[in-house]
Amino acid sequence: MGRYVIRRLLQMVPVFIGTTFLIFVMVYALGDPVAAMFGDRAPDPATAAQIRHQMYLDHSLPAQYIHYMGQIFRGDFGKSADQRPVTEIMGTAFPKTIKLTLVAFAIEMVVGIGLGLLAGLRRGRFADSSVLAVTLIVVAVPTFVTGYVLQYFVGVKWGIAHPAVSEGTPFKDLIMPGVVLAGVSLAYVARLTRTSVAENSRADYVRTAVAKGLPRRRVVTVHLLRNSLIPVVTFLGTDIGGLMAGAIVTERIFNIQGVGYQLYQGILRNNPQTVVGFVTILVLIFLAANLIVDLLYAVLDPRIRYV
């Protein structure tokens, strides 16, 4: 196991370098960040040249990338357009998005797996058809439509929850945006769990467990569900980073100034330091989530061994 973890960590290095370099090139190709700092006013050529030199923009893109990565390893992610350190913005944005992601992930995991298990155990019946129909509708409806509809009816018209998240992002205010953020992923988890449970319910080890006289609950939870969760865990692990990166729409609807909000502002204001810095952290989260998923395989299926 130890050698496997070390090998995976070494494999992450070229993936991290390649991914961040592509992001760096694409973000800096959006336009001139110095011109964006001055807005509609044309900057003085001498002043613009000085700022470009300070931001290392007077070098080639590979040289800029190497310089930027050197800064990151020293804990310096640069400054935003308003001269605030990007690390300071991260310190306020990431805790809010992490809270939202945890709420959305819990809803996605509990409700999605529960619905999928119900549909898989009753394949071909009314419950199965209902779950498939509802999840198909959830996947088809855009997130911003779901968000605005829930915000209007649940938050404004019925007054069940706050239509916007208050300062400090309390967990009670994050339930509705968490449902919106988790909606599409929840539908995929339910359908994936349903397919896996329905397929494994006809496996020999399940028939053997039933023939031994084991209680139905033990057969379902210990034998059937445990083996059926392997593809679901794969999706859930990779979806953690996806929830954080995909919170742009949800955070704007519910006035959450988290990672999605800051990424949107960075792109809108052509602020590459903020965008690249946030995306670099998201890449690390994606890589860590994939490693954790691989290690969880051995927990779910004892036959899997890493060497």
PDB file of C-alpha atoms in Angstrom:
ATOM      1  CA  MET A   1       0.000   0.000   0.000  1.00  0.00           C
ATOM      2  CA  GLY A   2       2.785   2.421   0.881  1.00  0.00           C
ATOM      3  CA  ARG A   3       4.588   1.876  -2.414  1.00  0.00           C
ATOM      4  CA  TYR A   4       1.340   2.308  -4.301  1.00  0.00           C
ATOM      5  CA  VAL A   5       0.634   5.648  -2.597  1.00  0.00           C
ATOM      6  CA  ILE A   6       4.158   6.882  -3.361  1.00  0.00           C
ATOM      7  CA  ARG A   7       3.811   5.802  -6.989  1.00  0.00           C
ATOM      8  CA  ARG A   8       0.471   7.585  -7.307  1.00  0.00           C
ATOM      9  CA  LEU A   9       1.887  10.740  -5.766  1.00  0.00           C
ATOM     10  CA  LEU A  10       4.749  10.687  -8.279  1.00  0.00           C
ATOM     11  CA  GLN A  11       2.248  10.204 -11.107  1.00  0.00           C
ATOM     12  CA  MET A  12       0.378  13.287  -9.924  1.00  0.00           C
ATOM     13  CA  VAL A  13       3.387  15.532 -10.505  1.00  0.00           C
ATOM     14  CA  PRO A  14       3.301  15.550 -14.350  1.00  0.00           C
ATOM     15  CA  VAL A  15      -0.507  15.693 -14.278  1.00  0.00           C
ATOM     16  CA  PHE A  16      -0.387  18.730 -11.996  1.00  0.00           C
ATOM     17  CA  ILE A  17       2.267  20.462 -14.107  1.00  0.00           C
ATOM     18  CA  GLY A  18       0.484  19.765 -17.400  1.00  0.00           C
ATOM     19  CA  THR A  19      -2.938  20.805 -16.117  1.00  0.00           C
ATOM     20  CA  THR A  20      -1.794  24.008 -14.449  1.00  0.00           C
ATOM     21  CA  PHE A  21       0.308  24.988 -17.481  1.00  0.00           C
ATOM     22  CA  LEU A  22      -2.680  24.604 -19.819  1.00  0.00           C
ATOM     23  CA  ILE A  23      -4.852  26.623 -17.456  1.00  0.00           C
ATOM     24  CA  PHE A  24      -2.134  29.264 -17.141  1.00  0.00           C
ATOM     25  CA  VAL A  25      -1.812  29.620 -20.913  1.00  0.00           C
ATOM     26  CA  MET A  26      -5.571  29.748 -21.509  1.00  0.00           C
ATOM     27  CA  VAL A  27      -6.226  32.293 -18.760  1.00  0.00           C
ATOM     28  CA  TYR A  28      -3.406  34.616 -19.811  1.00  0.00           C
ATOM     29  CA  ALA A  29      -4.623  34.369 -23.410  1.00  0.00           C
ATOM     30  CA  LEU A  30      -7.929  36.011 -22.447  1.00  0.00           C
ATOM     31  CA  GLY A  31      -6.466  39.493 -22.764  1.00  0.00           C
ATOM     32  CA  ASP A  32      -4.047  42.019 -21.338  1.00  0.00           C
ATOM     33  CA  PRO A  33      -4.453  42.107 -17.525  1.00  0.00           C
ATOM     34  CA  VAL A  34      -2.647  45.458 -17.337  1.00  0.00           C
ATOM     35  CA  ALA A  35      -5.141  47.078 -19.705  1.00  0.00           C
ATOM     36  CA  ALA A  36      -7.998  45.558 -17.677  1.00  0.00           C
ATOM     37  CA  MET A  37      -6.649  47.218 -14.532  1.00  0.00           C
ATOM     38  CA  PHE A  38      -7.158  50.669 -16.095  1.00  0.00           C
ATOM     39  CA  GLY A  39     -10.590  49.935 -17.556  1.00  0.00           C
ATOM     40  CA  ASP A  40     -11.599  52.353 -20.309  1.00  0.00           C
ATOM     41  CA  ARG A  41      -8.633  54.642 -19.687  1.00  0.00           C
ATOM     42  CA  ALA A  42      -5.512  54.107 -21.728  1.00  0.00           C
ATOM     43  CA  PRO A  43      -2.557  53.526 -19.383  1.00  0.00           C
ATOM     44  CA  ASP A  44       0.610  55.534 -19.665  1.00  0.00           C
ATOM     45  CA  PRO A  45       3.112  53.407 -21.661  1.00  0.00           C
ATOM     46  CA  ALA A  46       5.833  53.824 -19.047  1.00  0.00           C
ATOM     47  CA  THR A  47       3.478  52.915 -16.214  1.00  0.00           C
ATOM     48  CA  ALA A  48       2.110  49.930 -18.144  1.00  0.00           C
ATOM     49  CA  ALA A  49       5.635  48.710 -18.885  1.00  0.00           C
ATOM     50  CA  GLN A  50       6.565  48.998 -15.204  1.00  0.00           C
ATOM     51  CA  ILE A  51       3.483  47.033 -14.118  1.00  0.00           C
ATOM     52  CA  ARG A  52       4.174  44.344 -16.719  1.00  0.00           C
ATOM     53  CA  HIS A  53       7.712  44.057 -15.418  1.00  0.00           C
ATOM     54  CA  GLN A  54       6.473  43.760 -11.813  1.00  0.00           C
ATOM     55  CA  MET A  55       3.953  41.079 -12.872  1.00  0.00           C
ATOM     56  CA  TYR A  56       6.607  39.284 -14.962  1.00  0.00           C
ATOM     57  CA  LEU A  57       4.476  39.772 -18.080  1.00  0.00           C
ATOM     58  CA  ASP A  58       7.420  40.976 -20.170  1.00  0.00           C
ATOM     59  CA  HIS A  59       8.698  37.384 -20.438  1.00  0.00           C
ATOM     60  CA  SER A  60       7.547  34.411 -22.499  1.00  0.00           C
ATOM     61  CA  LEU A  61       4.623  32.289 -21.250  1.00  0.00           C
ATOM     62  CA  PRO A  62       6.828  29.316 -20.217  1.00  0.00           C
ATOM     63  CA  ALA A  63       9.081  31.693 -18.246  1.00  0.00           C
ATOM     64  CA  GLN A  64       6.000  33.298 -16.649  1.00  0.00           C
ATOM     65  CA  TYR A  65       4.676  29.866 -15.698  1.00  0.00           C
ATOM     66  CA  ILE A  66       7.956  28.788 -14.100  1.00  0.00           C
ATOM     67  CA  HIS A  67       8.122  32.078 -12.198  1.00  0.00           C
ATOM     68  CA  TYR A  68       4.513  31.720 -11.074  1.00  0.00           C
ATOM     69  CA  MET A  69       4.955  28.134  -9.880  1.00  0.00           C
ATOM     70  CA  GLY A  70       8.026  29.229  -7.947  1.00  0.00           C
ATOM     71  CA  GLN A  71       5.865  31.830  -6.223  1.00  0.00           C
ATOM     72  CA  ILE A  72       3.196  29.237  -5.429  1.00  0.00           C
ATOM     73  CA  PHE A  73       5.689  26.891  -3.759  1.00  0.00           C
ATOM     74  CA  ARG A  74       6.665  29.838  -1.562  1.00  0.00           C
ATOM     75  CA  GLY A  75       3.007  30.408  -0.693  1.00  0.00           C
ATOM     76  CA  ASP A  76       2.671  33.546  -2.843  1.00  0.00           C
ATOM     77  CA  PHE A  77      -0.290  33.410  -5.250  1.00  0.00           C
ATOM     78  CA  GLY A  78       0.112  37.015  -6.343  1.00  0.00           C
ATOM     79  CA  LYS A  79      -2.334  39.884  -5.992  1.00  0.00           C
ATOM     80  CA  SER A  80      -5.743  40.582  -7.440  1.00  0.00           C
ATOM     81  CA  ALA A  81      -6.688  43.605  -9.535  1.00  0.00           C
ATOM     82  CA  ASP A  82      -7.447  45.609  -6.379  1.00  0.00           C
ATOM     83  CA  GLN A  83      -4.001  44.671  -4.986  1.00  0.00           C
ATOM     84  CA  ARG A  84      -5.386  42.271  -2.390  1.00  0.00           C
ATOM     85  CA  PRO A  85      -3.279  39.129  -1.881  1.00  0.00           C
ATOM     86  CA  VAL A  86      -4.946  36.156  -3.557  1.00  0.00           C
ATOM     87  CA  THR A  87      -4.275  34.076  -0.437  1.00  0.00           C
ATOM     88  CA  GLU A  88      -6.389  36.542   1.536  1.00  0.00           C
ATOM     89  CA  ILE A  89      -9.270  36.112  -0.931  1.00  0.00           C
ATOM     90  CA  MET A  90      -8.857  32.334  -0.725  1.00  0.00           C
ATOM     91  CA  GLY A  91      -9.029  32.525   3.057  1.00  0.00           C
ATOM     92  CA  THR A  92     -12.519  34.033   2.865  1.00  0.00           C
ATOM     93  CA  ALA A  93     -13.834  32.203  -0.217  1.00  0.00           C
ATOM     94  CA  PHE A  94     -12.808  28.585   0.323  1.00  0.00           C
ATOM     95  CA  PRO A  95     -14.416  28.121   3.777  1.00  0.00           C
ATOM     96  CA  LYS A  96     -17.776  29.240   2.356  1.00  0.00           C
ATOM     97  CA  THR A  97     -17.555  26.944  -0.653  1.00  0.00           C
ATOM     98  CA  ILE A  98     -16.318  24.036   1.469  1.00  0.00           C
ATOM     99  CA  LYS A  99     -19.380  24.413   3.702  1.00  0.00           C
ATOM    100  CA  LEU A 100     -21.674  24.490   0.664  1.00  0.00           C
ATOM    101  CA  THR A 101     -19.867  21.516  -0.871  1.00  0.00           C
ATOM    102  CA  LEU A 102     -20.185  19.453   2.318  1.00  0.00           C
ATOM    103  CA  VAL A 103     -23.936  20.109   2.476  1.00  0.00           C
ATOM    104  CA  ALA A 104     -24.381  19.314  -1.228  1.00  0.00           C
ATOM    105  CA  PHE A 105     -22.187  16.212  -0.992  1.00  0.00           C
ATOM    106  CA  ALA A 106     -24.135  14.878   2.009  1.00  0.00           C
ATOM    107  CA  ILE A 107     -27.445  15.402   0.191  1.00  0.00           C
ATOM    108  CA  GLU A 108     -26.066  13.863  -2.988  1.00  0.00           C
ATOM    109  CA  MET A 109     -24.682  10.823  -1.189  1.00  0.00           C
ATOM    110  CA  VAL A 110     -27.562  10.058   1.194  1.00  0.00           C
ATOM    111  CA  VAL A 111     -30.505  10.853  -1.082  1.00  0.00           C
ATOM    112  CA  GLY A 112     -28.854   9.631  -4.281  1.00  0.00           C
ATOM    113  CA  ILE A 113     -27.744   6.277  -2.885  1.00  0.00           C
ATOM    114  CA  GLY A 114     -31.056   5.846  -1.059  1.00  0.00           C
ATOM    115  CA  LEU A 115     -33.128   6.444  -4.184  1.00  0.00           C
ATOM    116  CA  GLY A 116     -30.831   4.255  -6.267  1.00  0.00           C
ATOM    117  CA  LEU A 117     -31.042   1.410  -3.758  1.00  0.00           C
ATOM    118  CA  LEU A 118     -34.838   1.680  -3.666  1.00  0.00           C
ATOM    119  CA  ALA A 119     -35.086   1.617  -7.460  1.00  0.00           C
ATOM    120  CA  GLY A 120     -32.561  -1.201  -7.841  1.00  0.00           C
ATOM    121  CA  LEU A 121     -34.331  -3.464  -5.354  1.00  0.00           C
ATOM    122  CA  ARG A 122     -37.687  -2.820  -7.084  1.00  0.00           C
ATOM    123  CA  ARG A 123     -36.526  -2.976 -10.659  1.00  0.00           C
ATOM    124  CA  GLY A 124     -39.380  -2.732 -13.139  1.00  0.00           C
ATOM    125  CA  ARG A 125     -41.903  -1.624 -10.527  1.00  0.00           C
ATOM    126  CA  PHE A 126     -43.532   1.746  -9.869  1.00  0.00           C
ATOM    127  CA  ALA A 127     -40.771   2.930  -7.511  1.00  0.00           C
ATOM    128  CA  ASP A 128     -38.109   2.171 -10.105  1.00  0.00           C
ATOM    129  CA  SER A 129     -39.985   3.969 -12.896  1.00  0.00           C
ATOM    130  CA  SER A 130     -40.648   6.969 -10.629  1.00  0.00           C
ATOM    131  CA  VAL A 131     -36.991   7.346  -9.659  1.00  0.00           C
ATOM    132  CA  LEU A 132     -35.875   7.098 -13.291  1.00  0.00           C
ATOM    133  CA  ALA A 133     -38.454   9.688 -14.381  1.00  0.00           C
ATOM    134  CA  VAL A 134     -37.652  12.167 -11.599  1.00  0.00           C
ATOM    135  CA  THR A 135     -33.901  11.905 -12.067  1.00  0.00           C
ATOM    136  CA  LEU A 136     -34.275  12.374 -15.826  1.00  0.00           C
ATOM    137  CA  ILE A 137     -36.240  15.579 -15.212  1.00  0.00           C
ATOM    138  CA  VAL A 138     -33.612  16.837 -12.741  1.00  0.00           C
ATOM    139  CA  VAL A 139     -30.824  16.200 -15.256  1.00  0.00           C
ATOM    140  CA  ALA A 140     -32.761  17.933 -18.049  1.00  0.00           C
ATOM    141  CA  VAL A 141     -33.583  21.128 -16.119  1.00  0.00           C
ATOM    142  CA  PRO A 142     -30.669  23.639 -16.008  1.00  0.00           C
ATOM    143  CA  THR A 143     -29.245  24.458 -12.599  1.00  0.00           C
ATOM    144  CA  PHE A 144     -30.045  28.168 -12.802  1.00  0.00           C
ATOM    145  CA  VAL A 145     -33.712  27.368 -13.469  1.00  0.00           C
ATOM    146  CA  THR A 146     -33.894  25.043 -10.469  1.00  0.00           C
ATOM    147  CA  GLY A 147     -32.112  27.617  -8.324  1.00  0.00           C
ATOM    148  CA  TYR A 148     -34.372  30.531  -9.186  1.00  0.00           C
ATOM    149  CA  VAL A 149     -37.547  28.435  -8.896  1.00  0.00           C
ATOM    150  CA  LEU A 150     -36.620  27.129  -5.435  1.00  0.00           C
ATOM    151  CA  GLN A 151     -35.456  30.568  -4.349  1.00  0.00           C
ATOM    152  CA  TYR A 152     -38.768  32.143  -5.362  1.00  0.00           C
ATOM    153  CA  PHE A 153     -41.171  29.542  -4.002  1.00  0.00           C
ATOM    154  CA  VAL A 154     -39.312  28.204  -0.947  1.00  0.00           C
ATOM    155  CA  GLY A 155     -37.545  31.421   0.033  1.00  0.00           C
ATOM    156  CA  VAL A 156     -39.774  34.297  -1.138  1.00  0.00           C
ATOM    157  CA  LYS A 157     -43.342  33.046  -1.547  1.00  0.00           C
ATOM    158  CA  TRP A 158     -43.563  30.413   1.179  1.00  0.00           C
ATOM    159  CA  GLY A 159     -40.877  31.810   3.507  1.00  0.00           C
ATOM    160  CA  ILE A 160     -39.624  28.374   4.531  1.00  0.00           C
ATOM    161  CA  ALA A 161     -35.955  29.323   4.135  1.00  0.00           C
ATOM    162  CA  HIS A 162     -33.912  32.464   3.539  1.00  0.00           C
ATOM    163  CA  PRO A 163     -33.828  33.364  -0.165  1.00  0.00           C
ATOM    164  CA  ALA A 164     -30.162  34.357   0.187  1.00  0.00           C
ATOM    165  CA  VAL A 165     -27.385  33.065   2.410  1.00  0.00           C
ATOM    166  CA  SER A 166     -26.598  35.445   5.246  1.00  0.00           C
ATOM    167  CA  GLU A 167     -23.129  36.573   6.304  1.00  0.00           C
ATOM    168  CA  GLY A 168     -21.130  33.785   7.906  1.00  0.00           C
ATOM    169  CA  THR A 169     -22.837  31.134   5.725  1.00  0.00           C
ATOM    170  CA  PRO A 170     -24.634  29.185   8.491  1.00  0.00           C
ATOM    171  CA  PHE A 171     -25.422  25.600   7.599  1.00  0.00           C
ATOM    172  CA  LYS A 172     -29.185  26.137   7.933  1.00  0.00           C
ATOM    173  CA  ASP A 173     -29.052  28.689   5.109  1.00  0.00           C
ATOM    174  CA  LEU A 174     -27.036  26.321   2.911  1.00  0.00           C
ATOM    175  CA  ILE A 175     -29.641  23.542   2.674  1.00  0.00           C
ATOM    176  CA  MET A 176     -31.538  25.079  -0.258  1.00  0.00           C
ATOM    177  CA  PRO A 177     -28.425  26.045  -2.286  1.00  0.00           C
ATOM    178  CA  GLY A 178     -26.986  22.633  -1.373  1.00  0.00           C
ATOM    179  CA  VAL A 179     -30.017  20.937  -2.929  1.00  0.00           C
ATOM    180  CA  VAL A 180     -29.612  23.057  -6.075  1.00  0.00           C
ATOM    181  CA  LEU A 181     -25.887  22.357  -6.329  1.00  0.00           C
ATOM    182  CA  ALA A 182     -26.297  18.621  -5.693  1.00  0.00           C
ATOM    183  CA  GLY A 183     -29.332  18.179  -7.953  1.00  0.00           C
ATOM    184  CA  VAL A 184     -27.745  16.938 -11.168  1.00  0.00           C
ATOM    185  CA  SER A 185     -25.051  14.903  -9.405  1.00  0.00           C
ATOM    186  CA  LEU A 186     -27.691  13.390  -7.114  1.00  0.00           C
ATOM    187  CA  ALA A 187     -29.624  12.204 -10.161  1.00  0.00           C
ATOM    188  CA  TYR A 188     -26.529  10.581 -11.649  1.00  0.00           C
ATOM    189  CA  VAL A 189     -25.695   8.899  -8.314  1.00  0.00           C
ATOM    190  CA  ALA A 190     -29.236   7.525  -8.048  1.00  0.00           C
ATOM    191  CA  ARG A 191     -29.201   6.121 -11.585  1.00  0.00           C
ATOM    192  CA  LEU A 192     -25.703   4.687 -11.185  1.00  0.00           C
ATOM    193  CA  THR A 193     -26.592   3.059  -7.856  1.00  0.00           C
ATOM    194  CA  ARG A 194     -29.809   1.680  -9.312  1.00  0.00           C
ATOM    195  CA  THR A 195     -27.997   0.063 -12.238  1.00  0.00           C
ATOM    196  CA  SER A 196     -25.254  -1.400 -10.057  1.00  0.00           C
ATOM    197  CA  VAL A 197     -27.675  -2.770  -7.434  1.00  0.00           C
ATOM    198  CA  ALA A 198     -29.974  -4.279 -10.068  1.00  0.00           C
ATOM    199  CA  GLU A 199     -27.015  -5.992 -11.750  1.00  0.00           C
ATOM    200  CA  ASN A 200     -25.414  -7.300  -8.539  1.00  0.00           C
ATOM    201  CA  SER A 201     -28.717  -8.517  -7.089  1.00  0.00           C
ATOM    202  CA  ARG A 202     -28.534 -11.435  -9.554  1.00  0.00           C
ATOM    203  CA  ALA A 203     -24.932 -12.300  -8.653  1.00  0.00           C
ATOM    204  CA  ASP A 204     -24.013 -15.693  -7.193  1.00  0.00           C
ATOM    205  CA  TYR A 205     -22.730 -14.285  -3.892  1.00  0.00           C
ATOM    206  CA  VAL A 206     -26.119 -12.674  -3.211  1.00  0.00           C
ATOM    207  CA  ARG A 207     -27.991 -15.914  -3.926  1.00  0.00           C
ATOM    208  CA  THR A 208     -25.542 -17.758  -1.691  1.00  0.00           C
ATOM    209  CA  ALA A 209     -26.100 -15.282   1.160  1.00  0.00           C
ATOM    210  CA  VAL A 210     -29.882 -15.672   0.801  1.00  0.00           C
ATOM    211  CA  ALA A 211     -29.575 -19.478   0.696  1.00  0.00           C
ATOM    212  CA  LYS A 212     -27.601 -19.406   3.960  1.00  0.00           C
ATOM    213  CA  GLY A 213     -30.595 -17.768   5.615  1.00  0.00           C
ATOM    214  CA  LEU A 214     -28.992 -14.412   6.327  1.00  0.00           C
ATOM    215  CA  PRO A 215     -31.428 -11.590   7.183  1.00  0.00           C
ATOM    216  CA  ARG A 216     -32.474  -9.511   4.192  1.00  0.00           C
ATOM    217  CA  ARG A 217     -31.092  -6.324   5.741  1.00  0.00           C
ATOM    218  CA  ARG A 218     -27.669  -7.919   6.146  1.00  0.00           C
ATOM    219  CA  VAL A 219     -27.724  -9.283   2.597  1.00  0.00           C
ATOM    220  CA  VAL A 220     -28.575  -5.850   1.184  1.00  0.00           C
ATOM    221  CA  THR A 221     -26.263  -3.676   3.292  1.00  0.00           C
ATOM    222  CA  VAL A 222     -23.218  -5.918   3.765  1.00  0.00           C
ATOM    223  CA  HIS A 223     -23.137  -7.931   0.563  1.00  0.00           C
ATOM    224  CA  LEU A 224     -25.189  -6.222  -2.138  1.00  0.00           C
ATOM    225  CA  LEU A 225     -24.750  -2.515  -1.391  1.00  0.00           C
ATOM    226  CA  ARG A 226     -21.087  -2.733  -0.443  1.00  0.00           C
ATOM    227  CA  ASN A 227     -20.101  -4.239  -3.785  1.00  0.00           C
ATOM    228  CA  SER A 228     -22.485  -2.012  -5.710  1.00  0.00           C
ATOM    229  CA  LEU A 229     -20.917   1.165  -4.302  1.00  0.00           C
ATOM    230  CA  ILE A 230     -17.568   0.788  -6.095  1.00  0.00           C
ATOM    231  CA  PRO A 231     -18.616   2.674  -9.273  1.00  0.00           C
ATOM    232  CA  VAL A 232     -20.650   5.108  -7.157  1.00  0.00           C
ATOM    233  CA  VAL A 233     -17.636   5.953  -4.988  1.00  0.00           C
ATOM    234  CA  THR A 234     -15.657   6.631  -8.149  1.00  0.00           C
ATOM    235  CA  PHE A 235     -18.222   9.188  -9.240  1.00  0.00           C
ATOM    236  CA  LEU A 236     -18.591  10.713  -5.769  1.00  0.00           C
ATOM    237  CA  GLY A 237     -14.844  11.109  -5.338  1.00  0.00           C
ATOM    238  CA  THR A 238     -14.350  12.944  -8.597  1.00  0.00           C
ATOM    239  CA  ASP A 239     -17.506  14.982  -8.026  1.00  0.00           C
ATOM    240  CA  ILE A 240     -16.140  16.689  -4.896  1.00  0.00           C
ATOM    241  CA  GLY A 241     -13.944  18.949  -6.970  1.00  0.00           C
ATOM    242  CA  GLY A 242     -16.711  19.277  -9.535  1.00  0.00           C
ATOM    243  CA  LEU A 243     -19.114  20.585  -6.895  1.00  0.00           C
ATOM    244  CA  MET A 244     -16.606  23.196  -5.759  1.00  0.00           C
ATOM    245  CA  ALA A 245     -15.767  24.312  -9.291  1.00  0.00           C
ATOM    246  CA  GLY A 246     -19.366  24.154 -10.456  1.00  0.00           C
ATOM    247  CA  ALA A 247     -20.752  26.369  -7.697  1.00  0.00           C
ATOM    248  CA  ILE A 248     -20.512  29.523  -9.844  1.00  0.00           C
ATOM    249  CA  VAL A 249     -24.221  29.574 -10.740  1.00  0.00           C
ATOM    250  CA  THR A 250     -25.427  28.492  -7.301  1.00  0.00           C
ATOM    251  CA  GLU A 251     -23.266  30.993  -5.444  1.00  0.00           C
ATOM    252  CA  ARG A 252     -24.435  33.870  -7.638  1.00  0.00           C
ATOM    253  CA  ILE A 253     -28.102  32.967  -7.160  1.00  0.00           C
ATOM    254  CA  PHE A 254     -27.863  32.732  -3.376  1.00  0.00           C
ATOM    255  CA  ASN A 255     -25.283  35.510  -2.874  1.00  0.00           C
ATOM    256  CA  ILE A 256     -22.472  33.304  -1.592  1.00  0.00           C
ATOM    257  CA  GLN A 257     -19.086  34.944  -2.133  1.00  0.00           C
ATOM    258  CA  GLY A 258     -17.155  31.706  -2.375  1.00  0.00           C
ATOM    259  CA  VAL A 259     -14.858  30.104  -4.929  1.00  0.00           C
ATOM    260  CA  GLY A 260     -17.377  30.227  -7.770  1.00  0.00           C
ATOM    261  CA  TYR A 261     -18.106  33.900  -7.135  1.00  0.00           C
ATOM    262  CA  GLN A 262     -14.409  34.815  -7.042  1.00  0.00           C
ATOM    263  CA  LEU A 263     -13.686  32.827 -10.215  1.00  0.00           C
ATOM    264  CA  TYR A 264     -16.498  34.636 -11.994  1.00  0.00           C
ATOM    265  CA  GLN A 265     -15.212  38.012 -10.819  1.00  0.00           C
ATOM    266  CA  GLY A 266     -11.674  37.099 -11.834  1.00  0.00           C
ATOM    267  CA  ILE A 267     -12.752  36.126 -15.351  1.00  0.00           C
ATOM    268  CA  LEU A 268     -15.057  39.147 -15.660  1.00  0.00           C
ATOM    269  CA  ARG A 269     -12.322  41.581 -14.611  1.00  0.00           C
ATOM    270  CA  ASN A 270      -9.584  39.736 -16.503  1.00  0.00           C
ATOM    271  CA  ASN A 271      -7.646  39.024 -13.310  1.00  0.00           C
ATOM    272  CA  PRO A 272      -5.431  36.021 -14.158  1.00  0.00           C
ATOM    273  CA  GLN A 273      -3.691  35.854 -10.774  1.00  0.00           C
ATOM    274  CA  THR A 274      -6.970  35.142  -9.000  1.00  0.00           C
ATOM    275  CA  VAL A 275      -8.275  32.686 -11.603  1.00  0.00           C
ATOM    276  CA  VAL A 276      -5.061  30.668 -11.894  1.00  0.00           C
ATOM    277  CA  GLY A 277      -4.552  30.622  -8.129  1.00  0.00           C
ATOM    278  CA  PHE A 278      -8.046  29.312  -7.389  1.00  0.00           C
ATOM    279  CA  VAL A 279      -7.962  26.771 -10.212  1.00  0.00           C
ATOM    280  CA  THR A 280      -4.554  25.496  -9.035  1.00  0.00           C
ATOM    281  CA  ILE A 281      -6.050  24.682  -5.630  1.00  0.00           C
ATOM    282  CA  LEU A 282      -9.029  22.996  -7.321  1.00  0.00           C
ATOM    283  CA  VAL A 283      -6.635  20.834  -9.374  1.00  0.00           C
ATOM    284  CA  LEU A 284      -4.948  19.705  -6.157  1.00  0.00           C
ATOM    285  CA  ILE A 285      -8.363  18.860  -4.680  1.00  0.00           C
ATOM    286  CA  PHE A 286      -9.250  16.807  -7.775  1.00  0.00           C
ATOM    287  CA  LEU A 287      -5.979  14.859  -7.566  1.00  0.00           C
ATOM    288  CA  ALA A 288      -6.338  14.215  -3.832  1.00  0.00           C
ATOM    289  CA  ALA A 289      -9.949  13.069  -4.281  1.00  0.00           C
ATOM    290  CA  ASN A 290      -8.924  10.582  -6.980  1.00  0.00           C
ATOM    291  CA  LEU A 291      -6.223   9.132  -4.726  1.00  0.00           C
ATOM    292  CA  ILE A 292      -8.678   8.738  -1.835  1.00  0.00           C
ATOM    293  CA  VAL A 293     -11.171   7.015  -4.153  1.00  0.00           C
ATOM    294  CA  ASP A 294      -8.554   4.499  -5.259  1.00  0.00           C
ATOM    295  CA  LEU A 295      -7.712   3.706  -1.646  1.00  0.00           C
ATOM    296  CA  LEU A 296     -11.396   3.271  -0.765  1.00  0.00           C
ATOM    297  CA  TYR A 297     -11.712   0.488  -3.326  1.00  0.00           C
ATOM    298  CA  ALA A 298      -9.767  -1.832  -1.024  1.00  0.00           C
ATOM    299  CA  VAL A 299     -12.098  -0.950   1.856  1.00  0.00           C
ATOM    300  CA  LEU A 300     -15.238  -1.760  -0.144  1.00  0.00           C
ATOM    301  CA  ASP A 301     -13.841  -4.869  -1.825  1.00  0.00           C
ATOM    302  CA  PRO A 302     -11.274  -6.871   0.221  1.00  0.00           C
ATOM    303  CA  ARG A 303     -10.252  -8.704  -2.975  1.00  0.00           C
ATOM    304  CA  ILE A 304      -8.584  -5.533  -4.241  1.00  0.00           C
ATOM    305  CA  ARG A 305      -4.956  -5.286  -3.197  1.00  0.00           C
ATOM    306  CA  TYR A 306      -2.414  -2.589  -4.049  1.00  0.00           C
ATOM    307  CA  VAL A 307       1.235  -3.430  -4.529  1.00  0.00           C
TER     308      VAL A 307
END
